[in-house]
Amino acid sequence: MKKALTLIQLLAFIAVLLVGFSAGADDRKYRRTIENYSMPDVVLVNQNGAKVRFKELMQSKPVIVDFIFGTCTTICPILSVSFANLQQKLGSNSQKVQLVSISIDPENDTPKVLKEYLKRYRSKPGWDFLTGTRSDIDKVMYAFNAYIPNKMSHFPLTLIRSPGDGKWIRIFGLMGSAEFISECQKVGIL
Amino acid sequence: MRIPIRSGQGNYISAAAFCLVVLLLPVWPPTSYGATDKPSPSSEELLKLGERMYREGILPSGEPMNAFVKGDLPVPGTAFTCASCHLRSGLGSIEGGVVTPPTNGPYLFKPFKGYSSPRYVNTPFLPPQLVKYNSQYYQKPHNRPVYTDESLANALRSGIDSAGRVMNDVMPRYLLEDDEMKLLVSYLKSLSSEFSPGVTDTTIRFATIVSDGVSPEERNAMLVPLENYIRNKNQADVHDPRMIRSNQVRSTGARSRLMAAVTMTSLGVANRKLSLSCWELKGAPETWRGQLEEYYRKEPVFAILGGITRGEWQPIHQFCEDNRIPNIFPITDFPVVSQDDWYTLYLSKGYYQEGEGAARFLNGKEDLKDKRIIQFVRDSREGRALSRGFLETWRGFGQKAPETITLKAGMKLTAKSLQRELAQKKPAAIILWDGPEALKTLEMVAVEKNRPSIILVSSTYLGKSMLSLNERVQKFTYLTYPYGISQTPEERAVQLATKEITSSSMGSKVFSMEANTDATIRISLQTQILTIILHSALLDMRGNYYRDNLLDVIGMDMDQDVPLYERLSFGPGQRYASKGCYIVQLAKTGLVKKSGWVIH
């Protein structure tokens, strides 16, 4: 029953150190730019079926936006784990930051699907997942210069609105949590 | 208890935490299988345990698996699993610039030198042409030697592949005990390791299904396009790239070109003929299961294409689920509506979807809030499916079920009883789930002074008779219409004026209401759609003839503009391709949209 420390575990030990260091040493693998966006005045629907005025939501408090969908593979899980992790860090302050995931598969992503998705990631208040009509979702994608005609050709994007000057930090690519947290700290979210 | 970890402030701290965990693992044994004195589980049960880890992220102990992604992000429990990225068949996926390689036995336990060989076959993911086409965007898969059990365990724990390369940190690092690892590795070895039944070196066998009671016209509307497709494919000189290109039935641009570019490497399809049998079902639906089993015993098929019956699809759905046989786009308005079933891919939820559309529409009407709604339901298969779709959706909104009046088969709603209902209850809206008889009811309502402002009916249940709704009735009659509607010149103008024009909306969409309401035409269009999706799926499988892979590749398909429906969309595990339903009114000019294609 008691197992000895195997060679594999030792290797794993070393490997993890390596990964840790290489990620630390490596320059970021994602692309970061500062942008000005103006938000469309559309009404979307959240995971509770409630109507949400998108423009207002974007102005309320520090906001972080990403584009995902309920049945997406590979990149949405990573983006969502980042959100979940940030909420974990914020603890009881989770509502200090408004996290907004926008569905790029609005036909399948009914409020029910959105709710189940958030539950899987143990979301806390402050993380909303929005769906809506395709044309409204298109408008939102256009506003963030993130339009894709087809969900299967999407790409990882995180948008952070700096509460100070209202500018957006646009991050193309997948961040680790340390990177994400440091981006949040830069704009004073954490 | 599993190891509780919160990620640290930075890579180093959490890496250290991770190391600690790895070190502590040996003294933290979970209460897992084999630890008790129960009889040791059979190899089949062991595989099941591995499968559960792979598909659901649950350890034999019942606890969720623990892992990290991107170096230091702890993955919450079962948020996602191996199957989320590597897909159920284990053949991998490409998304958002991330290539997830296969993780099935035959692939892992062979060296990978995909791109050094000019004429490789059966490399399930990223074909080399695509790499070239998009080289800055996609990472190139790396060559590596064959895995051993040890190096595979190492890869899963520490993210180092069999070549000693540190893998992309999108691939999670899993915290697994030795006995858990053994289960997972055995499962990976067995995963997609032998071609599914129905595939030989020369043939891929398919069947379709027709029950008695289906009219010869409807039968032909399905069988003819299907047989034509099979014949054309078998006659085509698939080694001639021009031939394949001209065979490209897809309309959307970029993907088709890519598909064409990679077709030559899909020798698997080129070297195999397709065969199609027609399984005829006779007698009562309760006896179909036995007949199906008998057909299948005599001739195991890879998948069932389409199929048409009178009535519910349920017996066939269950047969496919139990035998793990894919059934692609059966022609039915009575599918099984389920969230978790895997093997049958439907065009839509049929009547159920129209009921759902009606509920979504009425729920969005502010002026109907807390007003009375009455539902008349014909006691027929159609009526029941419509009503079920309506009620389940309606209750999902937290609304209480409306009063429902059942119309027994053959029973006519008299003017008198209708008057009484209207006078007494003054409903703000009526739902009338009835067939062509509904027309008479609507005429009667037209002259009532207590007439509600909205009466909802199903266009599919009315069938062709919807075309004869007269003007008086048109005013207050709303129809659920689950098909595409041609753009009006105004809509087109708006679309052209904005920059919101994309390759997929280049051409104006044209649909014919007359054709869409004709059951026979609809069946032939539905079968055409089946051949379009099947054709690309056969190529996308890239010679990996595993049934789950067929469903996986369709799940990764782009959204499609097709005849009949406004839009088809796919996604891993999504099983109803057309998701919308317009609410329309009829006018002189044709159909007038009263809602979007999908209502939330």
mmCIF file of C-alpha atoms in Angstrom, chain B residues 298-596:
data_model
loop_
_atom_site.group_PDB
_atom_site.id
_atom_site.type_symbol
_atom_site.label_atom_id
_atom_site.label_comp_id
_atom_site.label_asym_id
_atom_site.label_seq_id
_atom_site.Cartn_x
_atom_site.Cartn_y
_atom_site.Cartn_z
ATOM 1 C CA LYS B 298 -26.141 -10.395 -39.970
ATOM 2 C CA GLU B 299 -24.481 -7.235 -41.128
ATOM 3 C CA PRO B 300 -22.629 -5.036 -38.664
ATOM 4 C CA VAL B 301 -22.564 -1.527 -40.060
ATOM 5 C CA PHE B 302 -20.319 1.384 -39.184
ATOM 6 C CA ALA B 303 -23.193 3.818 -38.929
ATOM 7 C CA ILE B 304 -26.826 4.315 -39.800
ATOM 8 C CA LEU B 305 -27.485 7.084 -42.278
ATOM 9 C CA GLY B 306 -30.793 8.890 -42.109
ATOM 10 C CA GLY B 307 -33.719 6.535 -41.833
ATOM 11 C CA ILE B 308 -37.425 7.188 -41.890
ATOM 12 C CA THR B 309 -40.311 5.726 -39.922
ATOM 13 C CA ARG B 310 -43.844 6.524 -38.959
ATOM 14 C CA GLY B 311 -43.777 7.781 -35.426
ATOM 15 C CA GLU B 312 -41.261 8.003 -32.636
ATOM 16 C CA TRP B 313 -37.574 7.491 -33.250
ATOM 17 C CA GLN B 314 -37.118 6.171 -29.741
ATOM 18 C CA PRO B 315 -36.745 2.408 -30.462
ATOM 19 C CA ILE B 316 -34.009 3.079 -33.000
ATOM 20 C CA HIS B 317 -32.386 5.707 -30.827
ATOM 21 C CA GLN B 318 -32.124 3.206 -27.976
ATOM 22 C CA PHE B 319 -30.837 0.458 -30.248
ATOM 23 C CA CYS B 320 -28.064 2.771 -31.443
ATOM 24 C CA GLU B 321 -27.238 3.937 -27.937
ATOM 25 C CA ASP B 322 -26.977 0.363 -26.632
ATOM 26 C CA ASN B 323 -24.904 -0.895 -29.550
ATOM 27 C CA ARG B 324 -22.849 2.301 -29.862
ATOM 28 C CA ILE B 325 -23.803 2.850 -33.496
ATOM 29 C CA PRO B 326 -23.884 6.404 -34.808
ATOM 30 C CA ASN B 327 -27.094 7.429 -36.520
ATOM 31 C CA ILE B 328 -26.674 10.579 -38.557
ATOM 32 C CA PHE B 329 -29.698 12.757 -39.288
ATOM 33 C CA PRO B 330 -32.670 10.401 -39.199
ATOM 34 C CA ILE B 331 -35.705 11.913 -40.890
ATOM 35 C CA THR B 332 -38.015 12.324 -37.951
ATOM 36 C CA ASP B 333 -40.097 14.960 -36.229
ATOM 37 C CA PHE B 334 -40.125 12.823 -33.075
ATOM 38 C CA PRO B 335 -36.524 12.560 -31.886
ATOM 39 C CA VAL B 336 -35.510 11.627 -28.389
ATOM 40 C CA VAL B 337 -34.780 14.876 -26.583
ATOM 41 C CA SER B 338 -31.889 14.149 -24.262
ATOM 42 C CA GLN B 339 -28.869 15.982 -22.924
ATOM 43 C CA ASP B 340 -26.494 13.103 -22.510
ATOM 44 C CA ASP B 341 -27.170 10.536 -25.185
ATOM 45 C CA TRP B 342 -24.354 10.282 -27.653
ATOM 46 C CA TYR B 343 -25.019 8.197 -30.723
ATOM 47 C CA THR B 344 -27.872 9.833 -32.618
ATOM 48 C CA LEU B 345 -27.345 13.190 -34.270
ATOM 49 C CA TYR B 346 -30.642 14.828 -35.187
ATOM 50 C CA LEU B 347 -31.367 17.653 -37.575
ATOM 51 C CA SER B 348 -33.520 19.288 -34.925
ATOM 52 C CA LYS B 349 -35.760 18.501 -31.996
ATOM 53 C CA GLY B 350 -38.713 18.355 -34.397
ATOM 54 C CA TYR B 351 -42.099 19.251 -32.977
ATOM 55 C CA TYR B 352 -40.606 19.618 -29.545
ATOM 56 C CA GLN B 353 -38.519 22.504 -30.861
ATOM 57 C CA GLU B 354 -41.596 24.325 -32.123
ATOM 58 C CA GLY B 355 -43.149 24.032 -28.680
ATOM 59 C CA GLU B 356 -39.918 25.347 -27.226
ATOM 60 C CA GLY B 357 -39.969 28.281 -29.669
ATOM 61 C CA ALA B 358 -43.537 29.142 -28.697
ATOM 62 C CA ALA B 359 -42.621 29.169 -25.006
ATOM 63 C CA ARG B 360 -39.593 31.367 -25.571
ATOM 64 C CA PHE B 361 -41.647 33.782 -27.666
ATOM 65 C CA LEU B 362 -44.497 34.119 -25.185
ATOM 66 C CA ASN B 363 -42.079 34.391 -22.273
ATOM 67 C CA GLY B 364 -40.491 37.426 -23.914
ATOM 68 C CA LYS B 365 -43.816 39.249 -24.320
ATOM 69 C CA GLU B 366 -43.974 41.815 -21.538
ATOM 70 C CA ASP B 367 -47.666 42.521 -22.162
ATOM 71 C CA LEU B 368 -48.519 38.884 -21.455
ATOM 72 C CA LYS B 369 -46.937 38.905 -17.997
ATOM 73 C CA ASP B 370 -49.217 37.137 -15.522
ATOM 74 C CA LYS B 371 -51.994 36.972 -18.103
ATOM 75 C CA ARG B 372 -53.959 33.834 -18.723
ATOM 76 C CA ILE B 373 -52.868 31.478 -21.480
ATOM 77 C CA ILE B 374 -54.816 28.418 -22.614
ATOM 78 C CA GLN B 375 -53.249 25.507 -24.418
ATOM 79 C CA PHE B 376 -55.405 23.270 -26.624
ATOM 80 C CA VAL B 377 -53.619 20.035 -27.406
ATOM 81 C CA ARG B 378 -54.751 17.440 -29.910
ATOM 82 C CA ASP B 379 -54.274 14.023 -28.341
ATOM 83 C CA SER B 380 -51.886 12.894 -31.046
ATOM 84 C CA ARG B 381 -48.181 12.239 -31.259
ATOM 85 C CA GLU B 382 -47.678 15.691 -32.792
ATOM 86 C CA GLY B 383 -49.815 17.433 -30.215
ATOM 87 C CA ARG B 384 -48.074 15.743 -27.337
ATOM 88 C CA ALA B 385 -44.571 16.509 -28.637
ATOM 89 C CA LEU B 386 -45.463 20.174 -29.216
ATOM 90 C CA SER B 387 -47.025 20.472 -25.814
ATOM 91 C CA ARG B 388 -44.115 18.793 -24.079
ATOM 92 C CA GLY B 389 -41.624 21.142 -25.732
ATOM 93 C CA PHE B 390 -43.763 24.075 -24.708
ATOM 94 C CA LEU B 391 -44.350 23.007 -21.119
ATOM 95 C CA GLU B 392 -40.797 21.955 -20.329
ATOM 96 C CA THR B 393 -39.434 25.218 -21.662
ATOM 97 C CA TRP B 394 -42.164 27.314 -20.076
ATOM 98 C CA ARG B 395 -41.588 25.802 -16.650
ATOM 99 C CA GLY B 396 -37.845 26.305 -17.147
ATOM 100 C CA PHE B 397 -38.610 30.022 -17.144
ATOM 101 C CA GLY B 398 -40.225 29.631 -13.760
ATOM 102 C CA GLN B 399 -43.696 30.127 -15.266
ATOM 103 C CA LYS B 400 -46.582 28.062 -14.046
ATOM 104 C CA ALA B 401 -48.127 25.692 -16.524
ATOM 105 C CA PRO B 402 -51.080 27.152 -18.431
ATOM 106 C CA GLU B 403 -54.443 25.487 -18.396
ATOM 107 C CA THR B 404 -54.383 22.678 -20.941
ATOM 108 C CA ILE B 405 -57.407 21.313 -22.750
ATOM 109 C CA THR B 406 -56.958 18.008 -24.528
ATOM 110 C CA LEU B 407 -58.760 17.472 -27.818
ATOM 111 C CA LYS B 408 -59.407 13.750 -28.140
ATOM 112 C CA ALA B 409 -58.572 12.252 -31.513
ATOM 113 C CA GLY B 410 -61.445 12.915 -33.889
ATOM 114 C CA MET B 411 -63.134 15.357 -31.518
ATOM 115 C CA LYS B 412 -64.005 18.725 -33.021
ATOM 116 C CA LEU B 413 -63.865 21.923 -31.057
ATOM 117 C CA THR B 414 -67.383 23.386 -31.399
ATOM 118 C CA ALA B 415 -68.066 27.090 -31.711
ATOM 119 C CA LYS B 416 -70.095 26.847 -28.538
ATOM 120 C CA SER B 417 -67.443 25.339 -26.330
ATOM 121 C CA LEU B 418 -64.898 27.713 -27.744
ATOM 122 C CA GLN B 419 -67.147 30.699 -27.009
ATOM 123 C CA ARG B 420 -67.593 29.479 -23.480
ATOM 124 C CA GLU B 421 -63.874 29.176 -22.885
ATOM 125 C CA LEU B 422 -63.205 32.619 -24.281
ATOM 126 C CA ALA B 423 -66.057 34.304 -22.417
ATOM 127 C CA GLN B 424 -65.271 32.701 -19.087
ATOM 128 C CA LYS B 425 -61.519 32.796 -19.080
ATOM 129 C CA LYS B 426 -60.655 35.684 -21.389
ATOM 130 C CA PRO B 427 -57.220 34.308 -22.212
ATOM 131 C CA ALA B 428 -54.639 36.776 -23.477
ATOM 132 C CA ALA B 429 -53.172 34.118 -25.728
ATOM 133 C CA ILE B 430 -54.162 30.706 -26.990
ATOM 134 C CA ILE B 431 -51.895 27.928 -28.095
ATOM 135 C CA LEU B 432 -53.558 25.581 -30.502
ATOM 136 C CA TRP B 433 -51.542 22.438 -31.130
ATOM 137 C CA ASP B 434 -53.712 20.918 -33.810
ATOM 138 C CA GLY B 435 -53.380 19.727 -37.407
ATOM 139 C CA PRO B 436 -55.271 21.070 -40.437
ATOM 140 C CA GLU B 437 -58.497 21.120 -38.373
ATOM 141 C CA ALA B 438 -57.019 24.098 -36.598
ATOM 142 C CA LEU B 439 -58.036 26.151 -39.630
ATOM 143 C CA LYS B 440 -61.722 25.773 -38.759
ATOM 144 C CA THR B 441 -61.064 26.693 -35.159
ATOM 145 C CA LEU B 442 -59.208 29.792 -36.263
ATOM 146 C CA GLU B 443 -62.170 30.784 -38.479
ATOM 147 C CA MET B 444 -64.466 30.439 -35.502
ATOM 148 C CA VAL B 445 -62.194 32.528 -33.318
ATOM 149 C CA ALA B 446 -62.049 35.257 -35.952
ATOM 150 C CA VAL B 447 -65.663 36.263 -35.312
ATOM 151 C CA GLU B 448 -65.445 36.170 -31.521
ATOM 152 C CA LYS B 449 -65.373 39.450 -29.716
ATOM 153 C CA ASN B 450 -63.414 37.984 -26.790
ATOM 154 C CA ARG B 451 -60.735 36.970 -29.208
ATOM 155 C CA PRO B 452 -57.201 36.982 -27.756
ATOM 156 C CA SER B 453 -54.572 38.953 -29.622
ATOM 157 C CA ILE B 454 -52.325 35.954 -30.179
ATOM 158 C CA ILE B 455 -53.127 32.434 -31.271
ATOM 159 C CA LEU B 456 -50.101 30.240 -31.750
ATOM 160 C CA VAL B 457 -50.155 27.249 -34.078
ATOM 161 C CA SER B 458 -47.520 24.890 -35.475
ATOM 162 C CA SER B 459 -46.718 25.322 -39.145
ATOM 163 C CA THR B 460 -45.407 21.782 -39.417
ATOM 164 C CA TYR B 461 -48.549 20.317 -37.906
ATOM 165 C CA LEU B 462 -50.725 22.434 -40.222
ATOM 166 C CA GLY B 463 -48.625 21.290 -43.161
ATOM 167 C CA LYS B 464 -49.632 22.617 -46.557
ATOM 168 C CA SER B 465 -52.906 23.884 -45.156
ATOM 169 C CA MET B 466 -51.046 26.794 -43.591
ATOM 170 C CA LEU B 467 -50.850 28.284 -47.071
ATOM 171 C CA SER B 468 -54.622 28.689 -47.093
ATOM 172 C CA LEU B 469 -54.962 30.753 -43.919
ATOM 173 C CA ASN B 470 -57.224 33.603 -44.996
ATOM 174 C CA GLU B 471 -56.658 37.268 -44.330
ATOM 175 C CA ARG B 472 -59.094 37.544 -41.437
ATOM 176 C CA VAL B 473 -57.290 34.806 -39.603
ATOM 177 C CA GLN B 474 -53.798 35.926 -40.526
ATOM 178 C CA LYS B 475 -54.104 39.003 -38.319
ATOM 179 C CA PHE B 476 -53.989 37.133 -35.027
ATOM 180 C CA THR B 477 -52.414 33.832 -36.017
ATOM 181 C CA TYR B 478 -48.782 33.277 -35.153
ATOM 182 C CA LEU B 479 -46.995 30.204 -36.430
ATOM 183 C CA THR B 480 -43.961 28.356 -35.148
ATOM 184 C CA TYR B 481 -41.818 27.937 -38.235
ATOM 185 C CA PRO B 482 -38.596 25.963 -37.766
ATOM 186 C CA TYR B 483 -37.214 26.573 -41.276
ATOM 187 C CA GLY B 484 -35.285 29.291 -43.042
ATOM 188 C CA ILE B 485 -36.982 32.389 -44.448
ATOM 189 C CA SER B 486 -35.649 34.326 -47.428
ATOM 190 C CA GLN B 487 -34.216 37.706 -46.619
ATOM 191 C CA THR B 488 -36.460 40.593 -47.559
ATOM 192 C CA PRO B 489 -34.907 43.228 -49.841
ATOM 193 C CA GLU B 490 -34.886 45.567 -46.833
ATOM 194 C CA GLU B 491 -33.013 43.104 -44.647
ATOM 195 C CA ARG B 492 -30.567 42.544 -47.428
ATOM 196 C CA ALA B 493 -30.062 46.283 -47.841
ATOM 197 C CA VAL B 494 -29.341 46.684 -44.140
ATOM 198 C CA GLN B 495 -26.893 43.856 -44.294
ATOM 199 C CA LEU B 496 -25.118 45.334 -47.275
ATOM 200 C CA ALA B 497 -25.042 48.820 -45.769
ATOM 201 C CA THR B 498 -23.298 47.696 -42.620
ATOM 202 C CA LYS B 499 -19.900 46.157 -42.749
ATOM 203 C CA GLU B 500 -21.445 43.126 -41.180
ATOM 204 C CA ILE B 501 -21.071 41.048 -44.229
ATOM 205 C CA THR B 502 -19.016 37.936 -44.101
ATOM 206 C CA SER B 503 -18.100 35.165 -46.425
ATOM 207 C CA SER B 504 -20.979 33.134 -45.121
ATOM 208 C CA SER B 505 -23.526 35.857 -45.761
ATOM 209 C CA MET B 506 -22.223 36.925 -49.155
ATOM 210 C CA GLY B 507 -25.171 35.584 -51.045
ATOM 211 C CA SER B 508 -28.710 36.479 -50.163
ATOM 212 C CA LYS B 509 -30.421 33.533 -48.560
ATOM 213 C CA VAL B 510 -33.308 32.084 -50.485
ATOM 214 C CA PHE B 511 -35.825 29.634 -49.082
ATOM 215 C CA SER B 512 -39.183 28.599 -50.453
ATOM 216 C CA MET B 513 -42.115 28.459 -48.081
ATOM 217 C CA GLU B 514 -43.984 26.227 -50.522
ATOM 218 C CA ALA B 515 -41.081 23.766 -50.602
ATOM 219 C CA ASN B 516 -40.479 23.896 -46.864
ATOM 220 C CA THR B 517 -44.084 23.044 -46.077
ATOM 221 C CA ASP B 518 -44.066 20.052 -48.436
ATOM 222 C CA ALA B 519 -43.089 16.961 -46.482
ATOM 223 C CA THR B 520 -41.623 15.135 -49.470
ATOM 224 C CA ILE B 521 -39.467 18.030 -50.615
ATOM 225 C CA ARG B 522 -38.364 18.533 -47.056
ATOM 226 C CA ILE B 523 -37.214 14.929 -46.797
ATOM 227 C CA SER B 524 -35.121 15.188 -49.916
ATOM 228 C CA LEU B 525 -33.545 18.431 -48.663
ATOM 229 C CA GLN B 526 -32.842 16.833 -45.309
ATOM 230 C CA THR B 527 -31.178 13.909 -47.024
ATOM 231 C CA GLN B 528 -29.074 16.277 -49.107
ATOM 232 C CA ILE B 529 -27.908 17.904 -45.907
ATOM 233 C CA LEU B 530 -27.005 14.463 -44.586
ATOM 234 C CA THR B 531 -24.810 13.759 -47.619
ATOM 235 C CA ILE B 532 -23.081 17.138 -47.285
ATOM 236 C CA ILE B 533 -22.187 16.552 -43.659
ATOM 237 C CA LEU B 534 -21.297 12.911 -44.239
ATOM 238 C CA HIS B 535 -18.992 13.765 -47.108
ATOM 239 C CA SER B 536 -16.912 16.174 -45.095
ATOM 240 C CA ALA B 537 -16.966 13.898 -42.048
ATOM 241 C CA LEU B 538 -15.584 10.991 -44.056
ATOM 242 C CA LEU B 539 -12.696 13.173 -45.151
ATOM 243 C CA ASP B 540 -12.196 14.721 -41.718
ATOM 244 C CA MET B 541 -11.910 11.287 -40.129
ATOM 245 C CA ARG B 542 -8.675 10.951 -42.070
ATOM 246 C CA GLY B 543 -8.760 7.205 -42.137
ATOM 247 C CA ASN B 544 -9.544 6.773 -38.442
ATOM 248 C CA TYR B 545 -12.650 4.664 -38.686
ATOM 249 C CA TYR B 546 -13.821 4.732 -35.113
ATOM 250 C CA ARG B 547 -17.459 5.459 -34.549
ATOM 251 C CA ASP B 548 -16.806 7.997 -31.836
ATOM 252 C CA ASN B 549 -14.471 9.757 -34.206
ATOM 253 C CA LEU B 550 -17.247 10.122 -36.773
ATOM 254 C CA LEU B 551 -19.302 11.958 -34.178
ATOM 255 C CA ASP B 552 -16.271 13.878 -32.934
ATOM 256 C CA VAL B 553 -15.380 15.242 -36.360
ATOM 257 C CA ILE B 554 -18.951 16.296 -37.030
ATOM 258 C CA GLY B 555 -18.916 17.942 -33.608
ATOM 259 C CA MET B 556 -15.944 20.021 -34.703
ATOM 260 C CA ASP B 557 -17.653 21.083 -37.931
ATOM 261 C CA MET B 558 -18.089 24.712 -38.866
ATOM 262 C CA ASP B 559 -21.598 26.146 -38.801
ATOM 263 C CA GLN B 560 -23.286 25.472 -42.120
ATOM 264 C CA ASP B 561 -25.548 27.358 -44.458
ATOM 265 C CA VAL B 562 -27.754 24.656 -45.919
ATOM 266 C CA PRO B 563 -31.112 24.412 -47.634
ATOM 267 C CA LEU B 564 -34.237 24.276 -45.477
ATOM 268 C CA TYR B 565 -32.799 25.558 -42.182
ATOM 269 C CA GLU B 566 -31.581 29.016 -41.327
ATOM 270 C CA ARG B 567 -28.368 27.597 -39.964
ATOM 271 C CA LEU B 568 -26.938 24.326 -38.730
ATOM 272 C CA SER B 569 -24.414 24.352 -35.947
ATOM 273 C CA PHE B 570 -22.359 21.693 -34.270
ATOM 274 C CA GLY B 571 -20.150 21.306 -31.254
ATOM 275 C CA PRO B 572 -18.764 18.477 -29.186
ATOM 276 C CA GLY B 573 -21.741 16.600 -27.788
ATOM 277 C CA GLN B 574 -24.341 18.854 -29.451
ATOM 278 C CA ARG B 575 -26.994 16.580 -30.936
ATOM 279 C CA TYR B 576 -29.582 18.861 -32.570
ATOM 280 C CA ALA B 577 -28.023 20.707 -35.463
ATOM 281 C CA SER B 578 -30.763 23.202 -36.265
ATOM 282 C CA LYS B 579 -31.573 25.076 -33.109
ATOM 283 C CA GLY B 580 -33.917 27.810 -34.162
ATOM 284 C CA CYS B 581 -37.584 28.360 -34.746
ATOM 285 C CA TYR B 582 -39.096 31.555 -36.102
ATOM 286 C CA ILE B 583 -42.420 32.854 -34.957
ATOM 287 C CA VAL B 584 -44.102 34.202 -38.087
ATOM 288 C CA GLN B 585 -47.312 35.642 -39.416
ATOM 289 C CA LEU B 586 -48.626 35.209 -42.905
ATOM 290 C CA ALA B 587 -49.287 38.243 -45.093
ATOM 291 C CA LYS B 588 -49.830 38.886 -48.782
ATOM 292 C CA THR B 589 -46.111 39.244 -49.194
ATOM 293 C CA GLY B 590 -45.420 35.877 -47.591
ATOM 294 C CA LEU B 591 -43.970 35.154 -44.185
ATOM 295 C CA VAL B 592 -43.385 38.002 -41.774
ATOM 296 C CA LYS B 593 -40.883 37.326 -39.001
ATOM 297 C CA LYS B 594 -42.147 38.106 -35.529
ATOM 298 C CA SER B 595 -39.025 36.845 -33.800
ATOM 299 C CA GLY B 596 -35.429 36.036 -34.437
#
